[in-house]
Short mmCIF file of C-alpha atoms in Angstrom, two decimals:
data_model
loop_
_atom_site.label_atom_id
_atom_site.label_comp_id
_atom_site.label_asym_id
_atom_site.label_seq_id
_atom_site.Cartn_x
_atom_site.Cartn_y
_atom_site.Cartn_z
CA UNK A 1 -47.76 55.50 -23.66
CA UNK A 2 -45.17 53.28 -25.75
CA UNK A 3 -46.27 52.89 -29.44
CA UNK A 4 -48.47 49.56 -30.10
CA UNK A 5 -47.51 47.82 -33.19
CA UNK A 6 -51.21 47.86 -35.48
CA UNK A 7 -52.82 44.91 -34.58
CA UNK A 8 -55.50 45.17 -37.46
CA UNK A 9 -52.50 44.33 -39.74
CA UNK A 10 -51.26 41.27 -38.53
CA UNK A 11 -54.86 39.86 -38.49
CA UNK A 12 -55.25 41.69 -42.37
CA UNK A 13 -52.93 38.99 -43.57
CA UNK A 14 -54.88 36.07 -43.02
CA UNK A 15 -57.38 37.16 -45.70
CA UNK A 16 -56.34 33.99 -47.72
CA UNK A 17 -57.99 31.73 -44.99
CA UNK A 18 -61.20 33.69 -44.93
CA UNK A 19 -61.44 32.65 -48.90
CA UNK A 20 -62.90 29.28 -48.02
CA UNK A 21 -60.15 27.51 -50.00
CA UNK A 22 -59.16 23.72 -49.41
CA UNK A 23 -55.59 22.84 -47.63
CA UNK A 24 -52.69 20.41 -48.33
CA UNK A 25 -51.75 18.90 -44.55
CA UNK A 26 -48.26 17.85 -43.80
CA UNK A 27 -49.30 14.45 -45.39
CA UNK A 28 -50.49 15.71 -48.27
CA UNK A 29 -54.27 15.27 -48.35
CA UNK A 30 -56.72 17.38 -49.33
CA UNK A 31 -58.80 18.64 -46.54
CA UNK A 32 -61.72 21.20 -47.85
CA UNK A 33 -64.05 20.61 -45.58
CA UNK A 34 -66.52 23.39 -47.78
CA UNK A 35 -70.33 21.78 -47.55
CA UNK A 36 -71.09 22.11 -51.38
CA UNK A 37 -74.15 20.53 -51.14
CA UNK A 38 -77.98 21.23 -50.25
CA UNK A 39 -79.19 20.74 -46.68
CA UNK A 40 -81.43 17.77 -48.74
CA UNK A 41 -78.70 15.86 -50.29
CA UNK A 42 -75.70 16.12 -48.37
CA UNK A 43 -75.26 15.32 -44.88
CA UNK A 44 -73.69 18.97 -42.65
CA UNK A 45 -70.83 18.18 -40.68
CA UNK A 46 -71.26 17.69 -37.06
CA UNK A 47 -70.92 21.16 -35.03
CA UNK A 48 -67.96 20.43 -32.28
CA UNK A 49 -66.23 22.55 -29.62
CA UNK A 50 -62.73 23.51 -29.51
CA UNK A 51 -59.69 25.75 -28.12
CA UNK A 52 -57.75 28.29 -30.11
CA UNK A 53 -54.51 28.32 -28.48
CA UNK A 54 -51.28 30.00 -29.58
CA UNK A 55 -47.87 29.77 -28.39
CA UNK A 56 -44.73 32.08 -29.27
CA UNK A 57 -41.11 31.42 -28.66
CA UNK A 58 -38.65 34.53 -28.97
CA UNK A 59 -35.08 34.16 -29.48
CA UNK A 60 -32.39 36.83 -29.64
CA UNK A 61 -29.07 34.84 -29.69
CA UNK A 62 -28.31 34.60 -33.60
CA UNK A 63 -27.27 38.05 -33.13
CA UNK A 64 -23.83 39.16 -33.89
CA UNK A 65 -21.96 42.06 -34.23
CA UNK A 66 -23.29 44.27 -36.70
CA UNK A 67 -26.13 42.55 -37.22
CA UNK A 68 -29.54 41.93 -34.97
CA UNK A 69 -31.59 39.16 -35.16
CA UNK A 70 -35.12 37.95 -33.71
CA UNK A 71 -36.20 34.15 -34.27
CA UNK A 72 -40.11 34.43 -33.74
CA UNK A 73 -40.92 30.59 -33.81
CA UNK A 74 -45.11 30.92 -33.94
CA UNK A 75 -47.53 27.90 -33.65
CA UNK A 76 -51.23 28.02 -33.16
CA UNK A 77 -53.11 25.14 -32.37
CA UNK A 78 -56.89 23.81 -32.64
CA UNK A 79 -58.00 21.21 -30.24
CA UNK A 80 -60.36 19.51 -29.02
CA UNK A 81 -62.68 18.36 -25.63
CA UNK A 82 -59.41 16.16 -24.76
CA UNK A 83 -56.61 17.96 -25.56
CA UNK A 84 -55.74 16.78 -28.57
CA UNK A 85 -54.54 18.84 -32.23
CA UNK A 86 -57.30 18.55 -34.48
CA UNK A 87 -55.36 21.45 -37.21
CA UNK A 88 -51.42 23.02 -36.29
CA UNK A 89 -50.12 25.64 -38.14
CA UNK A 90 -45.89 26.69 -38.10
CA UNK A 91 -44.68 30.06 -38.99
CA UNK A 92 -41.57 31.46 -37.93
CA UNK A 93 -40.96 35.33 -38.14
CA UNK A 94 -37.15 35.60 -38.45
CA UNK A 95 -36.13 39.38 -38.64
CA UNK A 96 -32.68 40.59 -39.45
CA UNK A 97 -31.29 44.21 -39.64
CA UNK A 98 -27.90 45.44 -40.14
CA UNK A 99 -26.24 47.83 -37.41
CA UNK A 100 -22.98 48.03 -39.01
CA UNK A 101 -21.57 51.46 -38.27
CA UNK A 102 -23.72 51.75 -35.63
CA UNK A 103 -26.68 52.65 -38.39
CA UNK A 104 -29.96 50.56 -37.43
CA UNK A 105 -31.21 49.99 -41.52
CA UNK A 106 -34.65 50.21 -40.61
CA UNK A 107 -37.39 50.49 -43.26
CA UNK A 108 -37.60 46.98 -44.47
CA UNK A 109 -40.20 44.56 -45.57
CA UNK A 110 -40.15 41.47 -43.30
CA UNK A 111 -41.51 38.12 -44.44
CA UNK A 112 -42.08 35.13 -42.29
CA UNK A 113 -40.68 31.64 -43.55
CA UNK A 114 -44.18 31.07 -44.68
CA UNK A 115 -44.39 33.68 -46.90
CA UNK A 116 -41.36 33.20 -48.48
CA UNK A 117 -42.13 29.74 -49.72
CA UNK A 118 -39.56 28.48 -52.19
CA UNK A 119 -37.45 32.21 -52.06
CA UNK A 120 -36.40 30.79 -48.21
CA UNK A 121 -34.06 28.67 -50.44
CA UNK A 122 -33.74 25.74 -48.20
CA UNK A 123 -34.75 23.13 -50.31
CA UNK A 124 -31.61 22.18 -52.23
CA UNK A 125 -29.78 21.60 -49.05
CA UNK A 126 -32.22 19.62 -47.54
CA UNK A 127 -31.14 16.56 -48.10
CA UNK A 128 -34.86 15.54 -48.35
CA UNK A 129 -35.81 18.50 -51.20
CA UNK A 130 -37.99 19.77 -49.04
CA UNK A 131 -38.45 23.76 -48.77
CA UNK A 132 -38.58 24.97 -44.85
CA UNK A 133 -42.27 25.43 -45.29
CA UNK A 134 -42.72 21.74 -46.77
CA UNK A 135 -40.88 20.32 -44.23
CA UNK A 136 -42.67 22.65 -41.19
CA UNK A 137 -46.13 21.82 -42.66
CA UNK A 138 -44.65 17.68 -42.32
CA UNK A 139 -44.45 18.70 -38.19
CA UNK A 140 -47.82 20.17 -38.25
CA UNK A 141 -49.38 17.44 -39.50
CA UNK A 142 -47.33 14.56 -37.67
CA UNK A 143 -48.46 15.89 -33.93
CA UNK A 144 -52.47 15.76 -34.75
CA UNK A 145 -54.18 13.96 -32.92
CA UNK A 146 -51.52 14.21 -30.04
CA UNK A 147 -51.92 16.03 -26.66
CA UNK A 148 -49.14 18.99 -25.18
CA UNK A 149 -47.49 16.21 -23.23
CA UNK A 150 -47.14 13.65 -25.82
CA UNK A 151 -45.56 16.51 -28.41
CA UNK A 152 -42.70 17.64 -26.02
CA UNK A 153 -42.21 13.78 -25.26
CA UNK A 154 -40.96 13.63 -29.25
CA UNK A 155 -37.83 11.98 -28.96
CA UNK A 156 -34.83 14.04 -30.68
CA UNK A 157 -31.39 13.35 -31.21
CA UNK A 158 -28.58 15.42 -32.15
CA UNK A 159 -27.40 15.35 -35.92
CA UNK A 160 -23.90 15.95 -36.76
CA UNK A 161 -24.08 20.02 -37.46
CA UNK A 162 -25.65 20.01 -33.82
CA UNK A 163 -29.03 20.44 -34.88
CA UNK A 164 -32.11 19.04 -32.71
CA UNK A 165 -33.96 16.74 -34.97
CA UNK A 166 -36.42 14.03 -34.87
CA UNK A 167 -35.38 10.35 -34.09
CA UNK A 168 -38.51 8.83 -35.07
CA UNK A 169 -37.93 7.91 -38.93
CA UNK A 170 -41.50 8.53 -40.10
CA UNK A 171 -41.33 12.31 -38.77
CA UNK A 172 -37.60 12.77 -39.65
CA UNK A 173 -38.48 11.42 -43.21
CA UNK A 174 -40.50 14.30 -44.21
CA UNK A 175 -38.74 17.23 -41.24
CA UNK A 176 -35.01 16.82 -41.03
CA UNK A 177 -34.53 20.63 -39.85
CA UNK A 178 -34.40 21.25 -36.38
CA UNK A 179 -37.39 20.23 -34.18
CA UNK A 180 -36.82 21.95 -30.76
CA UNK A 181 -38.35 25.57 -31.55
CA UNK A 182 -41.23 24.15 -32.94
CA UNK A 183 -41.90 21.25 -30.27
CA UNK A 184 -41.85 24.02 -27.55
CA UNK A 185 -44.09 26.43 -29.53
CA UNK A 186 -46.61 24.06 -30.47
CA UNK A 187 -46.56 22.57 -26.66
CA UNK A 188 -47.32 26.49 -25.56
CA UNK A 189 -49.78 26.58 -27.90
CA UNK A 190 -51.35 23.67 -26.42
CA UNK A 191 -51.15 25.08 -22.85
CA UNK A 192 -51.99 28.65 -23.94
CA UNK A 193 -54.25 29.83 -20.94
CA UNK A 194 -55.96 32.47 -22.99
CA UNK A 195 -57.00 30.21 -25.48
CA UNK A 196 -60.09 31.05 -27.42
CA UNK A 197 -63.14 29.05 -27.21
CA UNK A 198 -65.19 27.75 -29.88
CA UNK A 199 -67.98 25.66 -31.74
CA UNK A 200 -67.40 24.70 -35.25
CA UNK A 201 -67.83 21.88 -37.85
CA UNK A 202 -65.29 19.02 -38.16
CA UNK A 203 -61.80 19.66 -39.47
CA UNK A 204 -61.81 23.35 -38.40
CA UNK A 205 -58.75 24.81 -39.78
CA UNK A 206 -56.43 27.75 -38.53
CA UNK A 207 -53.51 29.60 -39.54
CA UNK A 208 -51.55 32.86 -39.16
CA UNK A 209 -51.10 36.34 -40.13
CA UNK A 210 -47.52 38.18 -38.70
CA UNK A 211 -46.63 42.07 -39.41
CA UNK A 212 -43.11 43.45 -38.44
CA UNK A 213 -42.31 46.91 -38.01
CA UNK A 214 -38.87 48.74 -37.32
CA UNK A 215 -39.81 52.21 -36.77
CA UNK A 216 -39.33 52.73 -33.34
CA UNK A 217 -35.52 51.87 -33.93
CA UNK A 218 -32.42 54.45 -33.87
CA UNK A 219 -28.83 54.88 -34.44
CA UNK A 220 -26.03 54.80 -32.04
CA UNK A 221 -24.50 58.10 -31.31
CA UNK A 222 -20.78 58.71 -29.78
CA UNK A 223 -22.86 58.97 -25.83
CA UNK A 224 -25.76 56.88 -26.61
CA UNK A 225 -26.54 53.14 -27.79
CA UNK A 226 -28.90 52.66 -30.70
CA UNK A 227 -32.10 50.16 -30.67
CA UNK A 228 -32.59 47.78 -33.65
CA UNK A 229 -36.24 47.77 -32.40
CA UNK A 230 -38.58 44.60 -34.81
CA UNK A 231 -41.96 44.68 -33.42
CA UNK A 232 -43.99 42.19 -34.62
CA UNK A 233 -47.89 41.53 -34.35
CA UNK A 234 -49.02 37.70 -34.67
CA UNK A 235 -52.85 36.73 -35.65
CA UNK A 236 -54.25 33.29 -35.44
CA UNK A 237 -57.72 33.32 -36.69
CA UNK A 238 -60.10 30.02 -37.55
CA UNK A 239 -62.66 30.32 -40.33
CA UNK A 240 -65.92 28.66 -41.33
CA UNK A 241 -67.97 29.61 -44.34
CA UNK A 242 -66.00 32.77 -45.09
CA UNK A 243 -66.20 34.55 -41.30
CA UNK A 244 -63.46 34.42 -38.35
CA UNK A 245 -65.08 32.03 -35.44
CA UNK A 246 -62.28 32.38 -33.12
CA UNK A 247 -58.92 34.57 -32.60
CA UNK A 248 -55.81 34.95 -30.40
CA UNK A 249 -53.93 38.11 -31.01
CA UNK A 250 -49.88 38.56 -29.61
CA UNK A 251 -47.72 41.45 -29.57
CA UNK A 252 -43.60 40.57 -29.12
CA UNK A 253 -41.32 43.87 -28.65
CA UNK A 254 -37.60 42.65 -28.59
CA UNK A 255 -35.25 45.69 -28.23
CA UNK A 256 -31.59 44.96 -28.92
CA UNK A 257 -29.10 47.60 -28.36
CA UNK A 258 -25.86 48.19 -30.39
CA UNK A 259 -22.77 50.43 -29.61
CA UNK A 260 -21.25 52.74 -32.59
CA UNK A 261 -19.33 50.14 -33.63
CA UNK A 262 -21.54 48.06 -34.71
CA UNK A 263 -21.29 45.58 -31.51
CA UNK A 264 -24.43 43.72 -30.14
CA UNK A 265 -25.14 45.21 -26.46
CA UNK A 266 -27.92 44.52 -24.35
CA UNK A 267 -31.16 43.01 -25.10
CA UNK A 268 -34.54 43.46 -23.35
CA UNK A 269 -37.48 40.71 -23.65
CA UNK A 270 -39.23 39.47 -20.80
CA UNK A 271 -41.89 37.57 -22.88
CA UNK A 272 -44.97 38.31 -25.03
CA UNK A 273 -47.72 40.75 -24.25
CA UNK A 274 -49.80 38.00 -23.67
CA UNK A 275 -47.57 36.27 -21.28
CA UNK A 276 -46.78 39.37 -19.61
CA UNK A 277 -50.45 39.83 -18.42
CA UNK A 278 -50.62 42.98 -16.16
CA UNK A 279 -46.74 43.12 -15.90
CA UNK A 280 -46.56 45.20 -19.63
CA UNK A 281 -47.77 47.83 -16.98
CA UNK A 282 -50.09 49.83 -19.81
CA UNK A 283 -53.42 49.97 -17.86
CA UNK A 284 -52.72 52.79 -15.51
CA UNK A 285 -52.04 55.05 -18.65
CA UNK A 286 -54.74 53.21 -21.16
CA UNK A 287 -57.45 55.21 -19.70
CA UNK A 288 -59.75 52.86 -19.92
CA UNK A 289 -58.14 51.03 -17.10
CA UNK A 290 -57.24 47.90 -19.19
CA UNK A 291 -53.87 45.80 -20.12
CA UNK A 292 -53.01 44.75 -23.73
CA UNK A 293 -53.63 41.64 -23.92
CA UNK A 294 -57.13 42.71 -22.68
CA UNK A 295 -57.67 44.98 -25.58
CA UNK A 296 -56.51 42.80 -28.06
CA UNK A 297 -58.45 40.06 -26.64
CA UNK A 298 -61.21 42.52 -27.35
CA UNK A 299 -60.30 43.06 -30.65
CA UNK A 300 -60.58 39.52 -30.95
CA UNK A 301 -63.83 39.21 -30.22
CA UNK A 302 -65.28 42.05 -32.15
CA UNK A 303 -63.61 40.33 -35.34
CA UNK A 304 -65.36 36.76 -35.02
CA UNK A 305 -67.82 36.99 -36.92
CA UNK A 306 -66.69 39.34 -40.05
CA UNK A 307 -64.95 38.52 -43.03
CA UNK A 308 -61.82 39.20 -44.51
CA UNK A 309 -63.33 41.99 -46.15
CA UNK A 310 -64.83 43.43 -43.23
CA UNK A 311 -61.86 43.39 -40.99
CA UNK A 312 -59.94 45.25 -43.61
CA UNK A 313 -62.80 48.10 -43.78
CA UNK A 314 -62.82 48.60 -39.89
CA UNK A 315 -62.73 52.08 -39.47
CA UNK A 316 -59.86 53.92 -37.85
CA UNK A 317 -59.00 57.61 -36.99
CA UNK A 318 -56.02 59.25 -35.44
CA UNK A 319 -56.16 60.04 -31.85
CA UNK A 320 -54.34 63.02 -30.46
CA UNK A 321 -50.83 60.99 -30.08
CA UNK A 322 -50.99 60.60 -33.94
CA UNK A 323 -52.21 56.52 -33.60
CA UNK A 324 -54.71 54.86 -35.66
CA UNK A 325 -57.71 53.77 -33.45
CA UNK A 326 -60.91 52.29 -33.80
CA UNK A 327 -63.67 54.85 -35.24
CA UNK A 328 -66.18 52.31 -34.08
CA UNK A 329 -67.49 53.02 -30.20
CA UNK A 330 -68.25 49.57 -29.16
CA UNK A 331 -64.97 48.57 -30.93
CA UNK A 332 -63.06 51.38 -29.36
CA UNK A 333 -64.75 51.14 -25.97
CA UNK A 334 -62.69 47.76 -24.79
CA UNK A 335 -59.00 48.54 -27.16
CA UNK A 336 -57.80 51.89 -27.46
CA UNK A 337 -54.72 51.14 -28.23
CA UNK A 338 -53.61 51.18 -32.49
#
């Protein structure tokens, strides 16, 4: 059985949403929606229902010889009875490793645009002063209250470096990068058909937790290509008072080849493990007869419901292959996998 990235990971990094905290939107307004009141003297927010959805978009072609490179573009959505974004969230996973020499430098820390904040170092060449994270959290909070159809009907325009970015002025105002990755992401998201069902107080809010790991990659030899090989795991989890109420869980395994010298060969992605459905082809050997994206829609749903700090103290053991699994029968009895 190929090695599954740790899913518990991925979903370990949104621990900052489970604290409760209030959130700036894209327009800059404060949006705790915390009930810091008694039951006597302050009205509870209407209970609603909603979708969880999430929507990935892999991309491959910013590599060049000697070095490999996976654009992750991630958006996971909230919406409502009628389709439309009640919270958005933008994260993009972009993952580079050198194979000059035909040596994969594997080993490395990866952080999303998120989580680099300022570092990213966009914001001086913005033209607006706007970090990448500024300006993605701007998107986010432009297409609530808009349906799948009415975000890919966004009308863009070319700017002069060839980048796809808004022509409305009010968007393009506070998001002059490009638009495109995003738009499609956020539309998947939208459309996700696994999207996770749930009943929560107004203003639910949702983000995401991504983990990338390069150990399954390899060197080229003088018969054999190498593998720059960036795995990454991708949690989108919605709180309320401190505990997960709903989760999507993705796996994307990119493998790009590379020749001795350093030259960018083949490269292998046929979608996420959620998209791929039955076509991963890991439930003949999972023996419990189920896919991955069954499992981790399993580990999903044994999550809603804990905290931050009970997702972290899930127990795991090694199995005989040498992978972490769940400890916990009920846990272990629909995911198997690490």
């Amino acid at each position: 059985m190929k090695k599954i990235l740790s899913i518990f990971l991925a979903l370990f990094l949104t621990v900052t949403l489970f604290a409760g905290c209030s959130d700036k939107t894209g327009d800059g307004k404060d949006t705790d929606t915390k009930d810091t009141g008694s039951a006597s003297d302050t009205k509870r927010e209407e209970v609603g229902e909603y979708k969880l959805g999430l929507g990935v978009l892999t991309d491959t072609d910013s590599s060049k010889d000697g070095t490999a490179q996976v654009d992750a573009t991630i958006a996971a959505v909230i919406t409502d009875g009628k389709g439309k974004i009640v919270d958005c969230y933008i994260d993009v996973a972009q993952n580079k490793m050198s194979v000059k020499d035909g040596v994969a430098e594997k080993g490395q820390t990866y952080k999303t645009k998120q989580e680099q904040g300022a570092d990213y170092g966009m914001k001086g060449a913005s033209g607006i002063d706007k970090e990448w994270n500024e300006q993605a959290a701007f998107f986010a909070g432009f297409v609530k209250g808009m349906t799948a159809d009415e975000v890919s009907a966004i009308k863009t325009e070319k700017n002069a470096g060839g980048s796809v970015v808004a022509a409305d002025e009010d968007l393009y105002a506070g998001c002059t990068i490009d638009i495109s990755d995003m738009m499609q992401a956020v539309t998947k998201a939208c459309k996700d058909d696994q999207a996770y069902s749930f009943r929560s107080a107004d203003n639910p809010k949702v983000r995401i937790g991504a983990v990338t790991e390069d150990a399954s990659s390899k060197d080229a030899g003088e018969d054999a290509d190498g593998l720059a090989a960036m795995y990454t795991s991708i949690a989108a989890v919605v709180e309320q008072d401190g505990k997960a109420v709903a989760c999507c869980i993705d796996v994307i395994e990119p493998k790009i080849s590379f020749a001795k010298d350093g030259k960018i060969g083949e490269v292998k992605f046929d979608g996420s493990k959620r998209e791929l459905k039955e076509d991963y082809g890991m439930k003949d050997a999972s023996g419990i007869g189920k896919e991955l994206y069954e499992q981790a829609s399993a580990f999903a749903d044994y999550v809603v419901g804990k905290t931050s700090k009970e997702v972290a103290g899930i127990e795991t053991t090694k199995n005989d292959s040498g992978h972490m699994v769940a400890k916990d029968a009920d846990l272990y009895a629909g995911c198997t996998v690490s």
